[in-house]
Coordinates of C-alpha atoms and ligand atoms in Angstrom, one line a residue:
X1 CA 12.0 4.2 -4.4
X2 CA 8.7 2.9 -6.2
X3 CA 5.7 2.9 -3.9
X4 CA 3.0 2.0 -6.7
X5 CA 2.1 -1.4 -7.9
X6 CA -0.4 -1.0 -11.2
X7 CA -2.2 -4.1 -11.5
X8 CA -3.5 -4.9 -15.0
X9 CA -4.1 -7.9 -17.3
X10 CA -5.1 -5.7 -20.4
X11 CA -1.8 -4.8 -22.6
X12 CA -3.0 -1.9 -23.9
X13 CA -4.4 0.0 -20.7
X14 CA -0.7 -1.4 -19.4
X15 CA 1.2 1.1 -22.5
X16 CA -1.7 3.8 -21.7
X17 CA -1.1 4.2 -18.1
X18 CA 3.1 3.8 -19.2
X19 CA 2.2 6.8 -21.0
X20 CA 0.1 8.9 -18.7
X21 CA 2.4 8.7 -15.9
X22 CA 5.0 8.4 -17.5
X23 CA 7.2 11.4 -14.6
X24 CA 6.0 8.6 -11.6
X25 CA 8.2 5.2 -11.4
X26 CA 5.6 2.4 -10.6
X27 CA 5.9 -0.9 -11.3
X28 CA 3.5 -3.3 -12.8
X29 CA 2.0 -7.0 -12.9
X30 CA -0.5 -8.2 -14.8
X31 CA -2.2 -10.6 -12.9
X32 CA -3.5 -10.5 -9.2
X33 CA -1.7 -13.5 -9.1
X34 CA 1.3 -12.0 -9.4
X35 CA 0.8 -9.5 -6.7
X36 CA 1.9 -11.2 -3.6
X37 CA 5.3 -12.3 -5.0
X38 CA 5.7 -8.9 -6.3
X39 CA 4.4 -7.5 -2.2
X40 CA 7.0 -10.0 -0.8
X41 CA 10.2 -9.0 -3.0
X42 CA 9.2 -5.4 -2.3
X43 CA 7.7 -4.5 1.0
X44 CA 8.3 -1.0 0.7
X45 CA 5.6 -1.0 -1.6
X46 CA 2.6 1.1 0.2
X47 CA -0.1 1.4 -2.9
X48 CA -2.0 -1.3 -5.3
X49 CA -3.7 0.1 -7.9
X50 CA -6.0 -2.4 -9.4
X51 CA -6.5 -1.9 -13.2
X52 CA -10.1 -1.6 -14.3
X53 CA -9.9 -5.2 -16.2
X54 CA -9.1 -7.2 -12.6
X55 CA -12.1 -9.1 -11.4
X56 CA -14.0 -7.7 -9.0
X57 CA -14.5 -10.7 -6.9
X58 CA -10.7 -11.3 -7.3
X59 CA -9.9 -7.3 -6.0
X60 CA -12.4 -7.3 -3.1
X61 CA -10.7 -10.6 -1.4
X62 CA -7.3 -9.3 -2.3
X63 CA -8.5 -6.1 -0.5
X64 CA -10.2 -7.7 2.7
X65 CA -7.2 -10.1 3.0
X66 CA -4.4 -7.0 2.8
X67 CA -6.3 -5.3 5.5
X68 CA -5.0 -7.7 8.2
X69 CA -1.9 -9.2 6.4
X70 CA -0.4 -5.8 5.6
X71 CA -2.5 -2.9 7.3
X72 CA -0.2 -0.2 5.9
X73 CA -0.9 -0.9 1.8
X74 CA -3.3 0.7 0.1
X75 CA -5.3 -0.5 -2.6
X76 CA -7.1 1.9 -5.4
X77 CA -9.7 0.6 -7.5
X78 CA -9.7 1.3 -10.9
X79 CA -13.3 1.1 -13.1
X80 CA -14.8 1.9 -16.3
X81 CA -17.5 3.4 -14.9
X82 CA -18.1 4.3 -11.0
X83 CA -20.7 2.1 -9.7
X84 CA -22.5 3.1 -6.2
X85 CA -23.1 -0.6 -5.3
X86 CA -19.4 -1.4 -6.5
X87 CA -18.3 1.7 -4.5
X88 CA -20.3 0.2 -1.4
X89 CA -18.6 -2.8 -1.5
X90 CA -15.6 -1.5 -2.1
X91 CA -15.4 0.4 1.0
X92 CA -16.3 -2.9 2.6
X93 CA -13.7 -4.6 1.8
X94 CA -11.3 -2.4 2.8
X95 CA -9.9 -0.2 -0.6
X96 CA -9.8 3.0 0.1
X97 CA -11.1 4.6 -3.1
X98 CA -12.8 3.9 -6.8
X99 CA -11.8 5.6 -9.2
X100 CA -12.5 6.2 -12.9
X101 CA -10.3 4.5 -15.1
X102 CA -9.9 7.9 -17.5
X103 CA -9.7 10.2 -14.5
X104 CA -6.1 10.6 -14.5
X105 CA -5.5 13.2 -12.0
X106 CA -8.2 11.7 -9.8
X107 CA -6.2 8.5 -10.0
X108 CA -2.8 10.6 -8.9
X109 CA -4.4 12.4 -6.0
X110 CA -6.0 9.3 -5.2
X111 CA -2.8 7.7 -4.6
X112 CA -1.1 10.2 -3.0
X113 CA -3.6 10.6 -0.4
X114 CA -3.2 7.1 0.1
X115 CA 0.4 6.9 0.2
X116 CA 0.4 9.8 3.0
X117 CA -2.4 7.8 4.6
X118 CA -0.1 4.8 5.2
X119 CA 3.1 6.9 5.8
X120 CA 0.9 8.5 8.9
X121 CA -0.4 5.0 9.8
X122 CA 2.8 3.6 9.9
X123 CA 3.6 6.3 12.5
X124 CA 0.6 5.9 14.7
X125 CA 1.4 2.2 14.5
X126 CA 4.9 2.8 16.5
X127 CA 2.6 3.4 19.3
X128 CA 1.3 6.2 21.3
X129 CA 4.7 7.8 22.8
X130 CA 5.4 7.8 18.7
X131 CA 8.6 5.4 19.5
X132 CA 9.8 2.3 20.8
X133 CA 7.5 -0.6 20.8
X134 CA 9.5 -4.0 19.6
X135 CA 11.1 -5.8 21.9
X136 CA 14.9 -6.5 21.4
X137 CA 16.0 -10.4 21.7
X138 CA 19.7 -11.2 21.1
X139 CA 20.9 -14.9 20.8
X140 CA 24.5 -15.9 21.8
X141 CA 26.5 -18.0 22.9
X142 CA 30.5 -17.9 23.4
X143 CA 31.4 -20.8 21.1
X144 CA 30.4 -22.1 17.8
X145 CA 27.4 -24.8 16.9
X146 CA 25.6 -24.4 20.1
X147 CA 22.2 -23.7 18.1
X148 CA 21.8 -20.4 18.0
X149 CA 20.9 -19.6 14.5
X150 CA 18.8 -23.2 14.5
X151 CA 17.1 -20.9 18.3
X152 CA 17.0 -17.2 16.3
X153 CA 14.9 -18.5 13.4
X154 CA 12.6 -20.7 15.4
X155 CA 12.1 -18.0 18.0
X156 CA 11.3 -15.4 15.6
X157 CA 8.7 -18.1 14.0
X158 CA 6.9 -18.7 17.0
X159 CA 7.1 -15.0 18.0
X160 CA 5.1 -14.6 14.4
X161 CA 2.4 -16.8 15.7
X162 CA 1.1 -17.1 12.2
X163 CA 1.8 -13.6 11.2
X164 CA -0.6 -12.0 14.3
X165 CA 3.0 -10.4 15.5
X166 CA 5.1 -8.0 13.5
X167 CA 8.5 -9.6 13.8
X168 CA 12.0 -8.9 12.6
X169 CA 15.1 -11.5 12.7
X170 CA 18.2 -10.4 12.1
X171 CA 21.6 -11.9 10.9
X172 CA 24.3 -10.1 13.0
X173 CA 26.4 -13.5 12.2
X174 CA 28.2 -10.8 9.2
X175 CA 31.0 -13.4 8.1
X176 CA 29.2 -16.7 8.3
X177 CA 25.5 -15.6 8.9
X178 CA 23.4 -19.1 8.1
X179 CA 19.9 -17.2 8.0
X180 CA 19.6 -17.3 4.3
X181 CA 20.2 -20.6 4.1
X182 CA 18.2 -22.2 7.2
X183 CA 15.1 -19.9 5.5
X184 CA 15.9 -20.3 1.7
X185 CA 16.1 -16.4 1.3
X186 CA 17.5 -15.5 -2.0
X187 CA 20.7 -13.3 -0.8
X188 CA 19.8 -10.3 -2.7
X189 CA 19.3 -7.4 0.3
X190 CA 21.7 -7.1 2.9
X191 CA 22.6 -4.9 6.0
X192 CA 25.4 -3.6 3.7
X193 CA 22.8 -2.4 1.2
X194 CA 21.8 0.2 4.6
X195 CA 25.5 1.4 4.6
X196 CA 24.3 4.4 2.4
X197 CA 22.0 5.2 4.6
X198 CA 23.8 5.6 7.6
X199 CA 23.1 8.4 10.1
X200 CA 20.0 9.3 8.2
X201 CA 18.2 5.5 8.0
X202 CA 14.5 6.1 8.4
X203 CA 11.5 3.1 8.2
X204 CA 11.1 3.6 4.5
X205 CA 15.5 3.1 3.5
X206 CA 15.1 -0.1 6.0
X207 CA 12.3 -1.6 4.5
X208 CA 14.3 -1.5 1.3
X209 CA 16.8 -3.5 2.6
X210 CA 14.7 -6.4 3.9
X211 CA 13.6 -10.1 2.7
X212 CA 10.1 -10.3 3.2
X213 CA 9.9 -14.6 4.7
X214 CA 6.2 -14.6 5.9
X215 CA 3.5 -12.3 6.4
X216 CA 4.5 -9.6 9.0
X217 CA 7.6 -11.8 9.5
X218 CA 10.7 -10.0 7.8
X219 CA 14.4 -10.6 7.6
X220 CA 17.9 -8.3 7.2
X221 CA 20.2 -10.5 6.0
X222 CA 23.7 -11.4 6.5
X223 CA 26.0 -10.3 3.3
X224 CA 26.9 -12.6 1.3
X225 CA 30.3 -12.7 0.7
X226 CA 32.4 -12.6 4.8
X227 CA 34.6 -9.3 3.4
X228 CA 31.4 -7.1 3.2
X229 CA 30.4 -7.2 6.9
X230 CA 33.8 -5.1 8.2
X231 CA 32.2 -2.5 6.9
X232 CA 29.0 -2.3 8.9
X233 CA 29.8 -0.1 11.9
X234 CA 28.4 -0.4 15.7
X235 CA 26.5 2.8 14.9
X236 CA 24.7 1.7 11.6
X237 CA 23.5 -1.4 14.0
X238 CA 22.0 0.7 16.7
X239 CA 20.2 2.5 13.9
X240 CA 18.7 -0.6 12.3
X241 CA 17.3 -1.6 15.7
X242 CA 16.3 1.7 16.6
X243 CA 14.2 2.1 13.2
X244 CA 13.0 -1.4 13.6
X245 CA 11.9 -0.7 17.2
X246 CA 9.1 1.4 15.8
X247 CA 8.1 -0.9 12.5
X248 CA 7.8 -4.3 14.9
X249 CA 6.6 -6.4 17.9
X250 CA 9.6 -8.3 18.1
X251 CA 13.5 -8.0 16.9
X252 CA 15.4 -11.1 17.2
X253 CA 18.7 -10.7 16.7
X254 CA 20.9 -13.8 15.7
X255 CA 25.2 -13.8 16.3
X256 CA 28.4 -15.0 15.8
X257 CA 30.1 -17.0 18.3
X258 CA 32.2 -14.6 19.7
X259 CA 31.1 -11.1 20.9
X260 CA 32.0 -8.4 18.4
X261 CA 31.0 -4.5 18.0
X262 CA 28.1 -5.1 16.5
X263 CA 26.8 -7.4 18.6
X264 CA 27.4 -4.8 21.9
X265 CA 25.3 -2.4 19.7
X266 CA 22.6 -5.0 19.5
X267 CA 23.4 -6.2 23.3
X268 CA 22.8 -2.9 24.7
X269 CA 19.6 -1.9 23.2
X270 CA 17.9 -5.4 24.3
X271 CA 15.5 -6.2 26.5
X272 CA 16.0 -10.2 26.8
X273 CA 19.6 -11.9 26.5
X274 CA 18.8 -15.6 25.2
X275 CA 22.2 -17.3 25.8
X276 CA 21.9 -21.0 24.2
X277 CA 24.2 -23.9 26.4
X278 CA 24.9 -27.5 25.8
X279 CA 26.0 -29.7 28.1
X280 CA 30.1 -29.9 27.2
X281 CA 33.1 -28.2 29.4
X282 CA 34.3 -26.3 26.6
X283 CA 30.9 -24.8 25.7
X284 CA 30.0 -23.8 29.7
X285 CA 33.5 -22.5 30.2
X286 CA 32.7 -20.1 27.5
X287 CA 29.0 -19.1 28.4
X288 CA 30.8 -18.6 32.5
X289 CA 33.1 -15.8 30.4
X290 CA 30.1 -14.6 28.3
X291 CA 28.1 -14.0 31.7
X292 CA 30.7 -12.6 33.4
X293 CA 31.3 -10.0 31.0
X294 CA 27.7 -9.5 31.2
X295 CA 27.6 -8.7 34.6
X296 CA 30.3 -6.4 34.1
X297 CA 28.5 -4.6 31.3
X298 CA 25.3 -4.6 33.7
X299 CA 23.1 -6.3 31.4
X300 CA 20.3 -7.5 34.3
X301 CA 20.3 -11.0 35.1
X302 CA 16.4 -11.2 35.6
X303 CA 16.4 -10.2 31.2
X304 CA 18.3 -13.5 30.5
X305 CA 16.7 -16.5 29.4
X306 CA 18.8 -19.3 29.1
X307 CA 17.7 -22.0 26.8
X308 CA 19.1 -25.7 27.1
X309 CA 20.4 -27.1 23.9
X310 CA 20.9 -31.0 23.8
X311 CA 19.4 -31.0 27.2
X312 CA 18.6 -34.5 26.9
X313 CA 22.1 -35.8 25.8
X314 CA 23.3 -38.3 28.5
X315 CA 26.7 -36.8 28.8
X316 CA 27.7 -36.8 32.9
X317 CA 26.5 -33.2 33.1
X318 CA 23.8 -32.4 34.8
X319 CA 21.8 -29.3 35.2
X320 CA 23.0 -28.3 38.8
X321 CA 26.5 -28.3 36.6
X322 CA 25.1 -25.6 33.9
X323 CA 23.2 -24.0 36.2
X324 CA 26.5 -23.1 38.5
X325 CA 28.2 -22.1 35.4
X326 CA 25.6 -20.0 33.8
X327 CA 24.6 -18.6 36.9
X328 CA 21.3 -18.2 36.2
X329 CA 18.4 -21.1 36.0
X330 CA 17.9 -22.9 32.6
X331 CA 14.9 -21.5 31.2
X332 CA 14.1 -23.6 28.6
X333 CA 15.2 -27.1 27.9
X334 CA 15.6 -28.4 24.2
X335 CA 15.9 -31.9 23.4
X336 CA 18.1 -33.1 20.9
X337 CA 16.6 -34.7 17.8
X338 CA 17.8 -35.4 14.3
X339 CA 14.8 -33.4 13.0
X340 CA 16.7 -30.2 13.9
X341 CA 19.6 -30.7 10.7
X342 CA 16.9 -32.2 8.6
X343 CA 14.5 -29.0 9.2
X344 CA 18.0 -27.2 8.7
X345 CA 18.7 -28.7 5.1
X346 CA 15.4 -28.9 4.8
X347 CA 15.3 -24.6 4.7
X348 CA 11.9 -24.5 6.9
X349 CA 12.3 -23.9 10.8
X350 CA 11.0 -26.7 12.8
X351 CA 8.6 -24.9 14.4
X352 CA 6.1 -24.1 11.4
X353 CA 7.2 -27.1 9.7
X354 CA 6.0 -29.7 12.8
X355 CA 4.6 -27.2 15.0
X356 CA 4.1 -29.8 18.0
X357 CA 7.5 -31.3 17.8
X358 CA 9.2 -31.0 21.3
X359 CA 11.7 -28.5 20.0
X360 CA 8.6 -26.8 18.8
X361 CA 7.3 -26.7 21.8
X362 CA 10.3 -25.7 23.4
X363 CA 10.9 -22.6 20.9
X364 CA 6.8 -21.5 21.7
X365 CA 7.2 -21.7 25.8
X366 CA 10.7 -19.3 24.9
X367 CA 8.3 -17.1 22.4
X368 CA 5.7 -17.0 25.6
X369 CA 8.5 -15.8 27.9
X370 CA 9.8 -13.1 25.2
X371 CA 5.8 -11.7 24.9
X372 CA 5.3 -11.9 28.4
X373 CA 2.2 -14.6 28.1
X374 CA 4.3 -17.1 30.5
X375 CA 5.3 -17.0 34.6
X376 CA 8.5 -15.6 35.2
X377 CA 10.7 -18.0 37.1
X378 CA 12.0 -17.5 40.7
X379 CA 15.2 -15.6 41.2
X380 CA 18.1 -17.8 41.2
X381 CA 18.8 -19.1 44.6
X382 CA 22.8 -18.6 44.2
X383 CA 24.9 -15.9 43.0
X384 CA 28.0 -17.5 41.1
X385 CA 29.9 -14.5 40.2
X386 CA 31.0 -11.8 43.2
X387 CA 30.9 -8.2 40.7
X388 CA 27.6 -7.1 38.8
X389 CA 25.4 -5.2 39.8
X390 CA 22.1 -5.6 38.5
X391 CA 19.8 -3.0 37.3
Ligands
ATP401 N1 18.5 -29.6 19.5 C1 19.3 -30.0 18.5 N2 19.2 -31.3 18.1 C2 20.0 -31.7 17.0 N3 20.8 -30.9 16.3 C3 20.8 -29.6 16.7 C4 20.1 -29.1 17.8 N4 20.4 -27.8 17.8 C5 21.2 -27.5 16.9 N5 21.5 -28.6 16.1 C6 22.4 -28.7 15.0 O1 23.7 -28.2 15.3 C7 24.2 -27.5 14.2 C8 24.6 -26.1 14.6 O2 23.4 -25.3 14.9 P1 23.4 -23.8 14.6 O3 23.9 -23.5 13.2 O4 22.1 -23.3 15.0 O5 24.5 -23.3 15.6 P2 25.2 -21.9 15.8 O6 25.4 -21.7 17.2 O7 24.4 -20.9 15.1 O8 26.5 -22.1 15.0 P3 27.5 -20.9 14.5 O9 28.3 -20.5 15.7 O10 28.4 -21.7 13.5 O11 26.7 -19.9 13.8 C9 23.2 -27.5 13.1 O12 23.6 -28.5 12.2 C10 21.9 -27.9 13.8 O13 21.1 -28.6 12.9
MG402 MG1 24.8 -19.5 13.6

């Protein structure tokens, strides 16, 4: 696992440093500009070190701006000479050490005083009982199309909210998962590539396995090819959320369209159930099953939000006839609008594409319910189904 990025335009201080730590595995880039793609294929990285020939100007602002987009990196400055007004600086903008360039075992304790720095922030940052902080939100439905992976991506985009929220989506959809595609994410990492690490995944083996999509906004992946995903168990899914509980704010989970293991794994350990309906018989007769099995599995009823897919389509349903067969009151209504498949093809949810869309707004006022930054609606009046008990 490489930790280290070594940031440096000059060739030759590039072969040097190949040379002088030559029993560490870093990787390096030779321009600043190179950084973030590098940051964003591999967000296990937890050290910069910028090369004594990087602009100063150009390492301060990387610096200032990593402090908030990525709190846990650390960034080393290398310099030919140790400057105190460069040091002061420095310090300002967030790096957490100068260094001269020749002082090679500075430079290595340095960096591992960094990298045990972020390893202990990254703890503290799980919050103060040292555990559980993100909130688990799985998306289902009992049948096919009915927008939950078009819901999932969009939720987890307005639960970013720009990146100020740590967020998580995941692709339990293991056969057909369309989260690649509706995000343009290359399909290297998958939950398959955590299979190794099962019974013994920690927050370091996850990261590994994740597709950075925004700042603080990160993705597990479907497999690619359908035959891979038999082999992720119930277990190794609890553990991904369990890890990822500590790491993020939010964890939405996306699903197939019929309940499997893996999705009870993910059912069990969430806090809201977002079931997604549109107004046709076969879909409603479906969610009624869905719910009922919920109430016999004791998810509580007062944790589902039901969102309203197509809630506009003029179809002879109305929503006294969803609400009977959901049981619960619609919590959010979505219209229907041919912007949803062309933000779909398009490979940019809605929601940061045309942020004050109505589906936009829709997806935000189901973000605001997730957080907790929106009233909670009334108990439901009628109770359809005679068994469950709620918690
Ligand atoms: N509100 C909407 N208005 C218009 N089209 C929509 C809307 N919601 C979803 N769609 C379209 O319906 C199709 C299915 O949506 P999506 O893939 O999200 O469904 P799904 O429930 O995840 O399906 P699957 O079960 O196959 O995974 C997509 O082409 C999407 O663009
Ligand atoms: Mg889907």
């Amino acid at each position: 696992m490489t930790y280290y990025v070594y940031v440096e335009p000059d060739p030759e201080r590039r072969t040097a440093a190949g040379a002088a730590y030559a029993d560490d595995s870093f990787d390096v880039v030779h321009q600043m500009s190179d950084l973030d793609e590098h940051l964003q294929r591999n967000p296990e990285t937890l050290l910069v070190v910028i090369g004594a020939t990087v602009d100063l100007e150009e390492a301060l602002s990387f610096a200032a701006y990593q402090r908030v987009q990525r709190p846990l990196l650390g960034a080393l400055l290398l310099r030919p000479s140790v400057e105190p007004d460069v040091l002061a600086r420095a310090m300002r903008s967030g790096i957490r050490e100068v260094i001269q360039e020749l002082d090679i075992e500075g430079i290595r304790a340095s960096a591992a005083r960094s990298v045990d720095l972020s390893k202990a922030l990254s703890t503290t940052m799980r919050g103060t009982d040292g555990t559980l902080n993100a909130k688990v939100i799985t998306v289902f439905a009992g049948k096919g199309g009915c927008g939950k992976s078009v819901v999932a991506t969009n939720l987890a985009a307005a639960l970013s909210a720009q990146g100020t929220r740590r967020v998580l989506l995941v692709d339990l959809d293991l056969q057909f998962g369309d989260v690649a595609i509706m995000l343009q994410l290359p399909p290297a990492r998958s939950i398959t590539d955590a299979i190794g690490m099962a019974g013994r995944l920690d927050e370091t083996g996850l990261r590994s396995v994740l597709t950075a999509y925004r700042p603080n906004f990160d993705v597990l992946l479907a497999p690619a090819s359908p035959a891979e995903g038999e082999h992720v168990s119930r277990e190794l899914v609890s553990e991904v959320l369990e890890v990822a509980r500590g790491m993020y704010d939010f964890v939405v989970v996306d699903t197939p369209p019929f309940v499997t293991d893996q999705v009870l794994a993910a059912l069990d350990l969430s806090d809201w159930f977002v079931p997604i309906v549109t107004p046709d018989l076969p879909t409603l007769k479906s969610i009624r099953l869905t719910v009922e099995m919920f109430d016999l599995l004791e998810y509580p009823r007062e944790r589902r939000l039901v969102v309203f897919n197509r809630a506009d389509s003029q179809v002879g349903l109305t929503v006294k006839d969803v609400e009977e067969a959901v049981g619960a009151h619609l919590s959010v209504h979505m219209p229907s609008s041919r912007d949803v498949p062309v933000s779909v093809n398009k490979g940019i949810p809605i929601t940061l594409d045309d942020p004050t869309h109505p589906v936009s707004l829709a997806m935000r006022r189901l973000a605001d319910r997730c957080a907790g930054t929106a009233a909670a609606e009334p108990p439901p009046k009628r109770r359809m189904f005679a068994f469950g008990r709620k918690r």
